[in-house]
mmCIF file with all atom_site columns, C-alpha atoms in Angstrom:
data_model
loop_
_atom_site.group_PDB
_atom_site.id
_atom_site.type_symbol
_atom_site.label_atom_id
_atom_site.label_alt_id
_atom_site.label_comp_id
_atom_site.label_asym_id
_atom_site.label_entity_id
_atom_site.label_seq_id
_atom_site.pdbx_PDB_ins_code
_atom_site.Cartn_x
_atom_site.Cartn_y
_atom_site.Cartn_z
_atom_site.occupancy
_atom_site.B_iso_or_equiv
_atom_site.pdbx_formal_charge
_atom_site.auth_seq_id
_atom_site.auth_comp_id
_atom_site.auth_asym_id
_atom_site.auth_atom_id
_atom_site.pdbx_PDB_model_num
ATOM 1   C CA . MET A 1 1   ? 11.801 -38.777 27.857 1.00 47.00 ? 1   MET A CA 1
ATOM 2   C CA . ARG A 1 2   ? 10.047 -36.693 25.177 1.00 48.00 ? 2   ARG A CA 1
ATOM 3   C CA . ARG A 1 3   ? 13.287 -36.252 23.237 1.00 47.00 ? 3   ARG A CA 1
ATOM 4   C CA . THR A 1 4   ? 13.969 -39.979 23.321 1.00 45.00 ? 4   THR A CA 1
ATOM 5   C CA . THR A 1 5   ? 10.466 -40.763 22.089 1.00 46.00 ? 5   THR A CA 1
ATOM 6   C CA . ALA A 1 6   ? 10.667 -38.140 19.319 1.00 43.00 ? 6   ALA A CA 1
ATOM 7   C CA . LEU A 1 7   ? 14.080 -39.418 18.229 1.00 41.00 ? 7   LEU A CA 1
ATOM 8   C CA . LEU A 1 8   ? 12.838 -43.011 18.148 1.00 44.00 ? 8   LEU A CA 1
ATOM 9   C CA . MET A 1 9   ? 9.729  -42.102 16.143 1.00 48.00 ? 9   MET A CA 1
ATOM 10  C CA . THR A 1 10  ? 11.751 -40.025 13.679 1.00 47.00 ? 10  THR A CA 1
ATOM 11  C CA . SER A 1 11  ? 14.258 -42.810 13.071 1.00 47.00 ? 11  SER A CA 1
ATOM 12  C CA . LEU A 1 12  ? 11.490 -45.402 12.670 1.00 45.00 ? 12  LEU A CA 1
ATOM 13  C CA . LEU A 1 13  ? 9.661  -43.309 10.082 1.00 45.00 ? 13  LEU A CA 1
ATOM 14  C CA . ALA A 1 14  ? 12.870 -42.552 8.201  1.00 45.00 ? 14  ALA A CA 1
ATOM 15  C CA . SER A 1 15  ? 13.780 -46.251 8.158  1.00 44.00 ? 15  SER A CA 1
ATOM 16  C CA . ALA A 1 16  ? 10.325 -47.274 7.001  1.00 44.00 ? 16  ALA A CA 1
ATOM 17  C CA . ALA A 1 17  ? 10.303 -44.641 4.238  1.00 44.00 ? 17  ALA A CA 1
ATOM 18  C CA . ALA A 1 18  ? 13.746 -45.664 3.026  1.00 39.00 ? 18  ALA A CA 1
ATOM 19  C CA . LEU A 1 19  ? 12.824 -49.342 2.860  1.00 38.00 ? 19  LEU A CA 1
ATOM 20  C CA . ALA A 1 20  ? 9.375  -49.111 1.309  1.00 42.00 ? 20  ALA A CA 1
ATOM 21  C CA . ALA A 1 21  ? 8.654  -47.923 -2.216 1.00 37.00 ? 21  ALA A CA 1
ATOM 22  C CA . PRO A 1 22  ? 5.115  -46.585 -2.725 1.00 40.00 ? 22  PRO A CA 1
ATOM 23  C CA . THR A 1 23  ? 3.912  -49.556 -4.780 1.00 37.00 ? 23  THR A CA 1
ATOM 24  C CA . ALA A 1 24  ? 6.103  -52.229 -3.226 1.00 36.00 ? 24  ALA A CA 1
ATOM 25  C CA . ALA A 1 25  ? 4.976  -51.768 0.391  1.00 39.00 ? 25  ALA A CA 1
ATOM 26  C CA . GLN A 1 26  ? 1.748  -53.639 -0.255 1.00 42.00 ? 26  GLN A CA 1
ATOM 27  C CA . ALA A 1 27  ? 3.075  -56.001 -2.900 1.00 35.00 ? 27  ALA A CA 1
ATOM 28  C CA . ARG A 1 28  ? 5.692  -57.969 -0.996 1.00 36.00 ? 28  ARG A CA 1
ATOM 29  C CA . GLY A 1 29  ? 6.111  -59.294 2.507  1.00 41.00 ? 29  GLY A CA 1
ATOM 30  C CA . THR A 1 30  ? 9.187  -58.492 4.573  1.00 47.00 ? 30  THR A CA 1
ATOM 31  C CA . ALA A 1 31  ? 10.527 -59.422 7.961  1.00 48.00 ? 31  ALA A CA 1
ATOM 32  C CA . ASP A 1 32  ? 8.590  -56.448 9.361  1.00 50.00 ? 32  ASP A CA 1
ATOM 33  C CA . THR A 1 33  ? 5.261  -57.541 7.885  1.00 50.00 ? 33  THR A CA 1
ATOM 34  C CA . PRO A 1 34  ? 2.882  -58.558 10.670 1.00 47.00 ? 34  PRO A CA 1
ATOM 35  C CA . THR A 1 35  ? 1.930  -62.206 10.905 1.00 58.00 ? 35  THR A CA 1
ATOM 36  C CA . THR A 1 36  ? -1.567 -61.239 12.061 1.00 72.00 ? 36  THR A CA 1
ATOM 37  C CA . GLY A 1 37  ? -3.817 -58.359 11.123 1.00 84.00 ? 37  GLY A CA 1
ATOM 38  C CA . SER A 1 38  ? -4.124 -56.394 7.926  1.00 91.00 ? 38  SER A CA 1
ATOM 39  C CA . CYS A 1 39  ? -3.650 -52.876 6.599  1.00 95.00 ? 39  CYS A CA 1
ATOM 40  C CA . VAL A 1 40  ? -5.067 -51.011 3.638  1.00 96.00 ? 40  VAL A CA 1
ATOM 41  C CA . ALA A 1 41  ? -4.242 -47.596 2.153  1.00 96.00 ? 41  ALA A CA 1
ATOM 42  C CA . TYR A 1 42  ? -6.551 -45.551 -0.081 1.00 95.00 ? 42  TYR A CA 1
ATOM 43  C CA . LEU A 1 43  ? -6.991 -42.072 -1.560 1.00 94.00 ? 43  LEU A CA 1
ATOM 44  C CA . SER A 1 44  ? -9.541 -39.568 -0.308 1.00 91.00 ? 44  SER A CA 1
ATOM 45  C CA . GLY A 1 45  ? -9.134 -36.154 -2.005 1.00 88.00 ? 45  GLY A CA 1
ATOM 46  C CA . PRO A 1 46  ? -6.080 -34.457 -0.497 1.00 92.00 ? 46  PRO A CA 1
ATOM 47  C CA . PHE A 1 47  ? -5.499 -37.342 1.934  1.00 94.00 ? 47  PHE A CA 1
ATOM 48  C CA . GLY A 1 48  ? -3.803 -40.680 1.855  1.00 95.00 ? 48  GLY A CA 1
ATOM 49  C CA . VAL A 1 49  ? -5.655 -42.763 4.439  1.00 96.00 ? 49  VAL A CA 1
ATOM 50  C CA . GLY A 1 50  ? -4.382 -45.941 6.088  1.00 96.00 ? 50  GLY A CA 1
ATOM 51  C CA . VAL A 1 51  ? -6.380 -48.329 8.247  1.00 96.00 ? 51  VAL A CA 1
ATOM 52  C CA . CYS A 1 52  ? -4.863 -51.251 10.156 1.00 96.00 ? 52  CYS A CA 1
ATOM 53  C CA . SER A 1 53  ? -6.696 -53.829 12.242 1.00 95.00 ? 53  SER A CA 1
ATOM 54  C CA . GLY A 1 54  ? -5.640 -56.927 14.100 1.00 94.00 ? 54  GLY A CA 1
ATOM 55  C CA . LEU A 1 55  ? -2.058 -55.723 14.640 1.00 92.00 ? 55  LEU A CA 1
ATOM 56  C CA . GLU A 1 56  ? -0.073 -56.289 17.800 1.00 92.00 ? 56  GLU A CA 1
ATOM 57  C CA . PRO A 1 57  ? -0.625 -53.285 20.141 1.00 92.00 ? 57  PRO A CA 1
ATOM 58  C CA . ARG A 1 58  ? 3.056  -52.249 19.960 1.00 93.00 ? 58  ARG A CA 1
ATOM 59  C CA . ARG A 1 59  ? 3.465  -52.689 16.164 1.00 94.00 ? 59  ARG A CA 1
ATOM 60  C CA . ALA A 1 60  ? 4.567  -49.380 14.576 1.00 94.00 ? 60  ALA A CA 1
ATOM 61  C CA . TRP A 1 61  ? 3.134  -48.233 11.241 1.00 95.00 ? 61  TRP A CA 1
ATOM 62  C CA . SER A 1 62  ? 2.425  -45.113 9.170  1.00 95.00 ? 62  SER A CA 1
ATOM 63  C CA . VAL A 1 63  ? 0.800  -44.088 5.885  1.00 96.00 ? 63  VAL A CA 1
ATOM 64  C CA . GLY A 1 64  ? 2.279  -41.933 3.139  1.00 96.00 ? 64  GLY A CA 1
ATOM 65  C CA . ALA A 1 65  ? 1.008  -40.124 0.060  1.00 96.00 ? 65  ALA A CA 1
ATOM 66  C CA . LYS A 1 66  ? 2.497  -38.629 -3.087 1.00 95.00 ? 66  LYS A CA 1
ATOM 67  C CA . CYS A 1 67  ? 0.892  -35.280 -3.877 1.00 94.00 ? 67  CYS A CA 1
ATOM 68  C CA . MET A 1 68  ? 0.200  -33.778 -7.295 1.00 93.00 ? 68  MET A CA 1
ATOM 69  C CA . SER A 1 69  ? 2.400  -30.871 -6.214 1.00 91.00 ? 69  SER A CA 1
ATOM 70  C CA . GLY A 1 70  ? 5.315  -33.320 -6.270 1.00 92.00 ? 70  GLY A CA 1
ATOM 71  C CA . ILE A 1 71  ? 5.913  -33.599 -2.535 1.00 94.00 ? 71  ILE A CA 1
ATOM 72  C CA . THR A 1 72  ? 5.643  -36.727 -0.432 1.00 95.00 ? 72  THR A CA 1
ATOM 73  C CA . VAL A 1 73  ? 3.929  -36.580 2.963  1.00 96.00 ? 73  VAL A CA 1
ATOM 74  C CA . THR A 1 74  ? 3.628  -39.105 5.785  1.00 95.00 ? 74  THR A CA 1
ATOM 75  C CA . SER A 1 75  ? 1.376  -39.477 8.787  1.00 94.00 ? 75  SER A CA 1
ATOM 76  C CA . GLY A 1 76  ? 2.599  -39.624 12.317 1.00 92.00 ? 76  GLY A CA 1
ATOM 77  C CA . LEU A 1 77  ? 3.687  -42.941 13.750 1.00 93.00 ? 77  LEU A CA 1
ATOM 78  C CA . ARG A 1 78  ? 0.815  -45.146 14.920 1.00 95.00 ? 78  ARG A CA 1
ATOM 79  C CA . LEU A 1 79  ? 0.879  -48.182 17.181 1.00 94.00 ? 79  LEU A CA 1
ATOM 80  C CA . GLY A 1 80  ? -1.493 -51.137 16.824 1.00 93.00 ? 80  GLY A CA 1
ATOM 81  C CA . ASP A 1 81  ? -4.937 -50.839 15.289 1.00 95.00 ? 81  ASP A CA 1
ATOM 82  C CA . GLY A 1 82  ? -6.224 -47.523 14.000 1.00 95.00 ? 82  GLY A CA 1
ATOM 83  C CA . THR A 1 83  ? -6.465 -44.990 11.201 1.00 96.00 ? 83  THR A CA 1
ATOM 84  C CA . ALA A 1 84  ? -3.828 -42.534 9.990  1.00 96.00 ? 84  ALA A CA 1
ATOM 85  C CA . THR A 1 85  ? -3.872 -39.784 7.354  1.00 96.00 ? 85  THR A CA 1
ATOM 86  C CA . ALA A 1 86  ? -1.193 -38.096 5.281  1.00 95.00 ? 86  ALA A CA 1
ATOM 87  C CA . ASN A 1 87  ? -2.403 -34.623 4.215  1.00 95.00 ? 87  ASN A CA 1
ATOM 88  C CA . CYS A 1 88  ? -1.397 -33.062 0.887  1.00 93.00 ? 88  CYS A CA 1
ATOM 89  C CA . GLY A 1 89  ? -3.028 -29.755 1.901  1.00 90.00 ? 89  GLY A CA 1
ATOM 90  C CA . PRO A 1 90  ? -4.451 -27.819 -1.034 1.00 89.00 ? 90  PRO A CA 1
ATOM 91  C CA . SER A 1 91  ? -3.019 -30.350 -3.506 1.00 87.00 ? 91  SER A CA 1
ATOM 92  C CA . ARG A 1 92  ? -4.576 -33.748 -4.242 1.00 91.00 ? 92  ARG A CA 1
ATOM 93  C CA . ALA A 1 93  ? -2.982 -37.085 -3.408 1.00 91.00 ? 93  ALA A CA 1
ATOM 94  C CA . TYR A 1 94  ? -2.498 -39.462 -6.323 1.00 91.00 ? 94  TYR A CA 1
ATOM 95  C CA . SER A 1 95  ? -0.606 -42.346 -4.716 1.00 94.00 ? 95  SER A CA 1
ATOM 96  C CA . THR A 1 96  ? -0.716 -43.779 -1.222 1.00 95.00 ? 96  THR A CA 1
ATOM 97  C CA . TRP A 1 97  ? 0.911  -46.603 0.737  1.00 95.00 ? 97  TRP A CA 1
ATOM 98  C CA . TYR A 1 98  ? 1.482  -47.858 4.254  1.00 94.00 ? 98  TYR A CA 1
ATOM 99  C CA . SER A 1 99  ? 4.714  -48.840 5.972  1.00 93.00 ? 99  SER A CA 1
ATOM 100 C CA . ILE A 1 100 ? 4.840  -51.360 8.791  1.00 92.00 ? 100 ILE A CA 1
ATOM 101 C CA . GLY A 1 101 ? 7.687  -51.180 11.247 1.00 89.00 ? 101 GLY A CA 1
ATOM 102 C CA . PRO A 1 102 ? 8.907  -53.215 14.183 1.00 88.00 ? 102 PRO A CA 1
ATOM 103 C CA . ILE A 1 103 ? 7.241  -54.054 17.455 1.00 88.00 ? 103 ILE A CA 1
ATOM 104 C CA . LEU A 1 104 ? 8.371  -51.425 19.937 1.00 87.00 ? 104 LEU A CA 1
ATOM 105 C CA . PRO A 1 105 ? 9.545  -52.396 23.419 1.00 86.00 ? 105 PRO A CA 1
#
């Protein structure tokens, strides 16, 4: 069961990252955009922070950040309302975004 869950989360994050450009994720709606609720992503030092509220409890989402060191980091997969962080470690984040995925069964 743990392997199945880990595999599903990994594929969802990879799909979301491949489909969403850092600036386009907030700019345009897609089939995966929730019809209710809202999300926002912002910078806080070495973190990219995402906050979602009003989402369906099984709606998958994550937040990502581009670090000054040149790497891109993402948070873990979240479901429904909550807060997520992407940590650049000792580097600072300079760009952040959120990705909204499907409703999980």
